């Protein structure tokens, strides 16, 4: 099954899936990510996005993990997984966004652990089937490993192939439109159309005018902006800009490595 851009721009900001009766619903904007797949002349893959989270939630900066996994990415120090990463030996890239709606069920599997298993190509969820996706709280996920796929469990569990093009996700089920995701998709599309270097997208991610890509909240807001770019020669460039409460810059990490 092929998944076209018109169908993929489906992550809105104002409608919310129904949770269980009487159960609170999570209405925060959380993350936004866009992916250019096999459409830029110099960069077969460009992935760019913002991670929005509580500032008090502990996390580690972008780095090569020292556990032998081959993963390069940030790390959620509370749950132990990651929201976005690359696998140096294979070149896999995976990113996940939460889907707003019912508050997370603590009995469910960790979405960050799903990313880790898929990056390593090992573990229970290295190659998840659609039925496995219901084990997790609501999510959308891009995975690239020679092919590009979208995995989601809202509005139902699906694993969809992505055509070459520019795609975007945020925090709604994939059947709903989203100005925030569309803004980032359009910005990435403009870079692709002009054949420009992708680095300028990091500045786009700081936009605070409506629909804001960058959230400046003191308790909850944008924690980091990340760019992942795979060059035609097989090298991967990763840049992460980190932010504190109120949108204050908190450091930048830039890494470049060859796959293999």
mmCIF file of C-alpha atoms in Angstrom:
data_model
loop_
_atom_site.group_PDB
_atom_site.id
_atom_site.type_symbol
_atom_site.label_atom_id
_atom_site.label_comp_id
_atom_site.label_asym_id
_atom_site.label_seq_id
_atom_site.Cartn_x
_atom_site.Cartn_y
_atom_site.Cartn_z
ATOM 1 C CA UNK A 1 0.000 0.000 0.000
ATOM 2 C CA UNK A 2 1.356 3.415 -0.942
ATOM 3 C CA UNK A 3 0.745 6.414 1.213
ATOM 4 C CA UNK A 4 0.498 9.744 -0.610
ATOM 5 C CA UNK A 5 1.238 13.251 0.689
ATOM 6 C CA UNK A 6 -2.419 14.308 0.598
ATOM 7 C CA UNK A 7 -3.222 11.472 2.962
ATOM 8 C CA UNK A 8 -0.190 11.910 5.193
ATOM 9 C CA UNK A 9 -0.706 15.542 6.146
ATOM 10 C CA UNK A 10 -3.131 14.398 8.769
ATOM 11 C CA UNK A 11 -2.087 15.621 12.162
ATOM 12 C CA UNK A 12 -4.303 18.409 13.412
ATOM 13 C CA UNK A 13 -4.363 20.636 16.465
ATOM 14 C CA UNK A 14 -8.010 21.105 17.353
ATOM 15 C CA UNK A 15 -9.729 17.730 17.140
ATOM 16 C CA UNK A 16 -9.064 14.931 19.570
ATOM 17 C CA UNK A 17 -9.830 11.207 19.547
ATOM 18 C CA UNK A 18 -12.233 10.034 22.188
ATOM 19 C CA UNK A 19 -10.716 8.321 25.174
ATOM 20 C CA UNK A 20 -12.457 5.919 27.508
ATOM 21 C CA UNK A 21 -15.571 7.405 29.135
ATOM 22 C CA UNK A 22 -14.597 9.679 32.003
ATOM 23 C CA UNK A 23 -10.889 9.434 31.241
ATOM 24 C CA UNK A 24 -8.920 12.714 30.948
ATOM 25 C CA UNK A 25 -7.650 13.666 27.524
ATOM 26 C CA UNK A 26 -4.238 15.087 26.684
ATOM 27 C CA UNK A 27 -4.624 18.221 24.531
ATOM 28 C CA UNK A 28 -1.025 19.465 24.364
ATOM 29 C CA UNK A 29 0.848 20.065 21.151
ATOM 30 C CA UNK A 30 3.774 17.674 21.496
ATOM 31 C CA UNK A 31 6.058 17.197 18.508
ATOM 32 C CA UNK A 32 6.184 17.936 14.811
ATOM 33 C CA UNK A 33 8.381 16.251 12.210
ATOM 34 C CA UNK A 34 8.795 16.313 8.439
ATOM 35 C CA UNK A 35 10.554 13.870 6.142
ATOM 36 C CA UNK A 36 11.858 14.319 2.587
ATOM 37 C CA UNK A 37 12.403 10.919 1.003
ATOM 38 C CA UNK A 38 14.333 10.498 -2.248
ATOM 39 C CA UNK A 39 13.454 13.917 -3.686
ATOM 40 C CA UNK A 40 16.521 16.111 -2.938
ATOM 41 C CA UNK A 41 19.398 15.866 -5.461
ATOM 42 C CA UNK A 42 22.111 15.642 -2.780
ATOM 43 C CA UNK A 43 20.312 14.299 0.269
ATOM 44 C CA UNK A 44 18.194 11.130 -0.236
ATOM 45 C CA UNK A 45 16.800 11.552 3.289
ATOM 46 C CA UNK A 46 16.162 14.751 5.236
ATOM 47 C CA UNK A 47 14.310 14.542 8.543
ATOM 48 C CA UNK A 48 13.667 17.596 10.691
ATOM 49 C CA UNK A 49 11.516 18.161 13.753
ATOM 50 C CA UNK A 50 10.853 19.606 17.191
ATOM 51 C CA UNK A 51 10.441 17.582 20.353
ATOM 52 C CA UNK A 52 7.967 19.182 22.778
ATOM 53 C CA UNK A 53 7.970 17.863 26.343
ATOM 54 C CA UNK A 54 7.853 18.882 30.001
ATOM 55 C CA UNK A 55 11.085 20.693 30.832
ATOM 56 C CA UNK A 56 11.371 18.704 34.059
ATOM 57 C CA UNK A 57 11.530 15.350 32.234
ATOM 58 C CA UNK A 58 15.193 14.284 32.247
ATOM 59 C CA UNK A 59 16.879 13.574 28.934
ATOM 60 C CA UNK A 60 20.382 13.223 27.503
ATOM 61 C CA UNK A 61 21.680 15.191 24.535
ATOM 62 C CA UNK A 62 22.340 13.809 21.066
ATOM 63 C CA UNK A 63 25.302 11.423 21.253
ATOM 64 C CA UNK A 64 26.553 8.012 20.190
ATOM 65 C CA UNK A 65 25.241 5.617 22.837
ATOM 66 C CA UNK A 66 27.959 3.776 24.761
ATOM 67 C CA UNK A 67 26.002 0.520 25.188
ATOM 68 C CA UNK A 68 27.160 -1.190 21.987
ATOM 69 C CA UNK A 69 23.799 -0.687 20.275
ATOM 70 C CA UNK A 70 25.167 1.512 17.482
ATOM 71 C CA UNK A 71 22.436 4.084 18.156
ATOM 72 C CA UNK A 72 23.093 7.796 17.766
ATOM 73 C CA UNK A 73 20.419 10.012 19.288
ATOM 74 C CA UNK A 74 19.087 11.740 22.347
ATOM 75 C CA UNK A 75 17.854 9.656 25.259
ATOM 76 C CA UNK A 76 14.814 9.799 27.523
ATOM 77 C CA UNK A 77 16.346 9.223 30.961
ATOM 78 C CA UNK A 78 12.974 8.481 32.539
ATOM 79 C CA UNK A 79 11.827 5.629 30.278
ATOM 80 C CA UNK A 80 15.216 4.762 28.765
ATOM 81 C CA UNK A 81 14.283 4.955 25.085
ATOM 82 C CA UNK A 82 14.491 7.684 22.484
ATOM 83 C CA UNK A 83 12.157 9.789 20.362
ATOM 84 C CA UNK A 84 14.538 10.012 17.377
ATOM 85 C CA UNK A 85 17.703 8.216 16.430
ATOM 86 C CA UNK A 86 19.933 6.756 13.745
ATOM 87 C CA UNK A 87 21.647 3.364 13.704
ATOM 88 C CA UNK A 88 25.256 3.798 12.643
ATOM 89 C CA UNK A 89 25.892 0.222 11.391
ATOM 90 C CA UNK A 90 22.789 0.076 9.162
ATOM 91 C CA UNK A 91 21.772 3.685 8.502
ATOM 92 C CA UNK A 92 18.257 3.172 9.884
ATOM 93 C CA UNK A 93 16.484 6.305 11.068
ATOM 94 C CA UNK A 94 13.361 6.238 13.268
ATOM 95 C CA UNK A 95 11.314 9.022 14.872
ATOM 96 C CA UNK A 96 8.115 8.799 16.930
ATOM 97 C CA UNK A 97 5.446 11.331 17.920
ATOM 98 C CA UNK A 98 2.781 10.841 20.544
ATOM 99 C CA UNK A 99 -0.856 11.168 19.465
ATOM 100 C CA UNK A 100 -3.040 13.372 21.634
ATOM 101 C CA UNK A 101 -6.232 12.056 23.163
ATOM 102 C CA UNK A 102 -6.649 9.788 26.168
ATOM 103 C CA UNK A 103 -3.948 10.173 28.824
ATOM 104 C CA UNK A 104 -1.199 7.523 28.492
ATOM 105 C CA UNK A 105 -1.831 4.117 30.043
ATOM 106 C CA UNK A 106 1.229 3.260 32.194
ATOM 107 C CA UNK A 107 0.618 -0.448 31.579
ATOM 108 C CA UNK A 108 1.386 -0.070 27.867
ATOM 109 C CA UNK A 109 4.804 -0.687 26.308
ATOM 110 C CA UNK A 110 7.216 2.252 25.971
ATOM 111 C CA UNK A 111 7.055 4.041 22.625
ATOM 112 C CA UNK A 112 10.696 5.008 23.048
ATOM 113 C CA UNK A 113 11.597 1.330 23.427
ATOM 114 C CA UNK A 114 9.833 0.647 20.128
ATOM 115 C CA UNK A 115 12.153 3.163 18.463
ATOM 116 C CA UNK A 116 15.198 1.480 20.028
ATOM 117 C CA UNK A 117 14.168 -2.021 18.890
ATOM 118 C CA UNK A 118 13.487 -0.808 15.357
ATOM 119 C CA UNK A 119 16.797 1.058 15.191
ATOM 120 C CA UNK A 120 18.830 -1.922 16.402
ATOM 121 C CA UNK A 121 16.890 -4.414 14.273
ATOM 122 C CA UNK A 122 16.725 -6.566 17.385
ATOM 123 C CA UNK A 123 14.279 -7.181 20.220
ATOM 124 C CA UNK A 124 10.573 -7.972 20.419
ATOM 125 C CA UNK A 125 9.541 -5.080 18.205
ATOM 126 C CA UNK A 126 12.400 -4.945 15.697
ATOM 127 C CA UNK A 127 9.925 -5.701 12.885
ATOM 128 C CA UNK A 128 6.517 -5.050 14.448
ATOM 129 C CA UNK A 129 3.360 -6.405 12.870
ATOM 130 C CA UNK A 130 0.248 -4.237 12.786
ATOM 131 C CA UNK A 131 -1.188 -6.244 15.692
ATOM 132 C CA UNK A 132 1.836 -5.324 17.845
ATOM 133 C CA UNK A 133 1.132 -1.600 17.527
ATOM 134 C CA UNK A 134 -1.835 -1.775 19.907
ATOM 135 C CA UNK A 135 0.574 -2.661 22.723
ATOM 136 C CA UNK A 136 1.630 1.005 22.806
ATOM 137 C CA UNK A 137 -0.055 4.251 23.747
ATOM 138 C CA UNK A 138 -1.153 6.309 20.745
ATOM 139 C CA UNK A 139 1.687 7.181 18.346
ATOM 140 C CA UNK A 140 2.799 8.003 14.816
ATOM 141 C CA UNK A 141 6.230 6.860 13.620
ATOM 142 C CA UNK A 142 8.473 7.276 10.583
ATOM 143 C CA UNK A 143 11.018 4.512 9.891
ATOM 144 C CA UNK A 144 13.602 4.612 7.089
ATOM 145 C CA UNK A 145 15.906 1.676 6.320
ATOM 146 C CA UNK A 146 16.271 1.518 2.550
ATOM 147 C CA UNK A 147 12.532 1.981 2.353
ATOM 148 C CA UNK A 148 10.364 4.485 4.182
ATOM 149 C CA UNK A 149 7.323 3.559 6.244
ATOM 150 C CA UNK A 150 4.716 5.129 8.471
ATOM 151 C CA UNK A 151 3.562 3.140 11.497
ATOM 152 C CA UNK A 152 0.605 4.298 13.562
ATOM 153 C CA UNK A 153 -2.100 2.973 15.854
ATOM 154 C CA UNK A 154 -4.536 5.860 15.389
ATOM 155 C CA UNK A 155 -7.235 5.798 14.140
ATOM 156 C CA UNK A 156 -6.261 2.124 13.775
ATOM 157 C CA UNK A 157 -3.081 0.053 13.612
ATOM 158 C CA UNK A 158 -1.423 0.464 10.205
ATOM 159 C CA UNK A 159 1.978 0.022 8.570
ATOM 160 C CA UNK A 160 2.128 2.033 5.351
ATOM 161 C CA UNK A 161 4.794 2.445 2.676
ATOM 162 C CA UNK A 162 5.843 5.989 1.820
ATOM 163 C CA UNK A 163 6.351 7.122 -1.743
ATOM 164 C CA UNK A 164 9.212 9.502 -2.573
ATOM 165 C CA UNK A 165 8.050 12.941 -1.481
ATOM 166 C CA UNK A 166 7.766 15.274 1.491
ATOM 167 C CA UNK A 167 5.699 13.999 4.403
ATOM 168 C CA UNK A 168 4.824 15.348 7.863
ATOM 169 C CA UNK A 169 3.486 14.160 11.208
ATOM 170 C CA UNK A 170 2.536 15.780 14.486
ATOM 171 C CA UNK A 171 0.154 14.625 17.204
ATOM 172 C CA UNK A 172 -3.184 13.696 15.705
ATOM 173 C CA UNK A 173 -4.470 10.531 14.058
ATOM 174 C CA UNK A 174 -3.387 10.429 10.430
ATOM 175 C CA UNK A 175 -6.868 11.187 9.085
ATOM 176 C CA UNK A 176 -6.957 14.766 10.418
ATOM 177 C CA UNK A 177 -5.341 17.933 8.955
ATOM 178 C CA UNK A 178 -2.828 20.042 10.884
ATOM 179 C CA UNK A 179 -1.610 23.601 10.176
ATOM 180 C CA UNK A 180 1.530 23.005 12.265
ATOM 181 C CA UNK A 181 2.592 19.912 10.330
ATOM 182 C CA UNK A 182 1.668 21.502 7.014
ATOM 183 C CA UNK A 183 3.848 24.523 7.785
ATOM 184 C CA UNK A 184 6.892 22.351 8.393
ATOM 185 C CA UNK A 185 6.151 20.169 5.374
ATOM 186 C CA UNK A 186 5.955 23.270 3.184
ATOM 187 C CA UNK A 187 9.255 24.620 4.551
ATOM 188 C CA UNK A 188 11.008 21.330 3.874
ATOM 189 C CA UNK A 189 9.392 21.162 0.444
ATOM 190 C CA UNK A 190 10.772 24.602 -0.412
ATOM 191 C CA UNK A 191 14.307 23.509 0.522
ATOM 192 C CA UNK A 192 13.941 20.405 -1.627
ATOM 193 C CA UNK A 193 12.533 22.307 -4.611
ATOM 194 C CA UNK A 194 15.406 24.807 -4.502
ATOM 195 C CA UNK A 195 18.047 22.111 -3.972
ATOM 196 C CA UNK A 196 19.298 24.008 -0.916
ATOM 197 C CA UNK A 197 21.317 22.629 1.980
ATOM 198 C CA UNK A 198 18.977 21.400 4.733
ATOM 199 C CA UNK A 199 20.751 23.223 7.604
ATOM 200 C CA UNK A 200 18.565 26.321 7.231
ATOM 201 C CA UNK A 201 15.577 24.272 8.413
ATOM 202 C CA UNK A 202 16.827 24.501 12.005
ATOM 203 C CA UNK A 203 16.051 28.218 11.960
ATOM 204 C CA UNK A 204 12.571 27.502 10.570
ATOM 205 C CA UNK A 205 11.911 25.311 13.611
ATOM 206 C CA UNK A 206 12.140 28.351 15.925
ATOM 207 C CA UNK A 207 9.039 29.990 14.393
ATOM 208 C CA UNK A 208 6.642 31.132 17.129
ATOM 209 C CA UNK A 209 3.964 32.810 14.995
ATOM 210 C CA UNK A 210 0.753 30.886 14.391
ATOM 211 C CA UNK A 211 0.780 27.986 13.669
ATOM 212 C CA UNK A 212 3.796 27.905 15.958
ATOM 213 C CA UNK A 213 6.454 25.293 15.351
ATOM 214 C CA UNK A 214 8.330 26.361 18.503
ATOM 215 C CA UNK A 215 6.667 26.360 21.949
ATOM 216 C CA UNK A 216 8.189 28.744 24.515
ATOM 217 C CA UNK A 217 6.388 27.518 27.628
ATOM 218 C CA UNK A 218 7.983 27.675 31.043
ATOM 219 C CA UNK A 219 6.744 24.254 32.190
ATOM 220 C CA UNK A 220 6.117 22.534 28.873
ATOM 221 C CA UNK A 221 7.633 23.487 25.535
ATOM 222 C CA UNK A 222 10.114 22.711 22.787
ATOM 223 C CA UNK A 223 13.071 20.847 24.276
ATOM 224 C CA UNK A 224 15.088 20.350 21.096
ATOM 225 C CA UNK A 225 15.165 20.815 17.336
ATOM 226 C CA UNK A 226 16.842 18.049 15.344
ATOM 227 C CA UNK A 227 18.015 17.648 11.762
ATOM 228 C CA UNK A 228 19.027 14.299 10.273
ATOM 229 C CA UNK A 229 20.373 14.306 6.711
ATOM 230 C CA UNK A 230 21.614 11.280 4.782
ATOM 231 C CA UNK A 231 23.983 12.250 1.948
ATOM 232 C CA UNK A 232 24.285 10.445 -1.369
ATOM 233 C CA UNK A 233 27.711 9.093 -0.291
ATOM 234 C CA UNK A 234 26.170 7.305 2.701
ATOM 235 C CA UNK A 235 27.271 9.734 5.405
ATOM 236 C CA UNK A 236 24.765 10.977 7.978
ATOM 237 C CA UNK A 237 24.727 14.461 9.472
ATOM 238 C CA UNK A 238 22.819 15.010 12.735
ATOM 239 C CA UNK A 239 22.384 18.367 14.461
ATOM 240 C CA UNK A 240 20.468 19.000 17.690
ATOM 241 C CA UNK A 241 19.697 22.399 19.213
ATOM 242 C CA UNK A 242 18.483 22.186 22.813
ATOM 243 C CA UNK A 243 16.312 24.634 24.733
ATOM 244 C CA UNK A 244 15.440 25.342 28.367
ATOM 245 C CA UNK A 245 12.190 26.700 29.797
ATOM 246 C CA UNK A 246 11.020 29.819 28.025
ATOM 247 C CA UNK A 247 12.848 28.862 24.835
ATOM 248 C CA UNK A 248 16.324 29.763 26.110
ATOM 249 C CA UNK A 249 19.137 28.089 24.094
ATOM 250 C CA UNK A 250 20.839 25.305 26.049
ATOM 251 C CA UNK A 251 23.457 23.972 23.650
ATOM 252 C CA UNK A 252 24.022 22.490 20.215
ATOM 253 C CA UNK A 253 25.493 19.149 19.165
ATOM 254 C CA UNK A 254 26.538 18.392 15.577
ATOM 255 C CA UNK A 255 27.719 14.921 14.529
ATOM 256 C CA UNK A 256 28.680 13.422 11.191
ATOM 257 C CA UNK A 257 29.477 9.772 10.524
ATOM 258 C CA UNK A 258 29.517 7.178 7.767
ATOM 259 C CA UNK A 259 27.090 4.278 7.754
ATOM 260 C CA UNK A 260 28.666 0.902 8.376
#
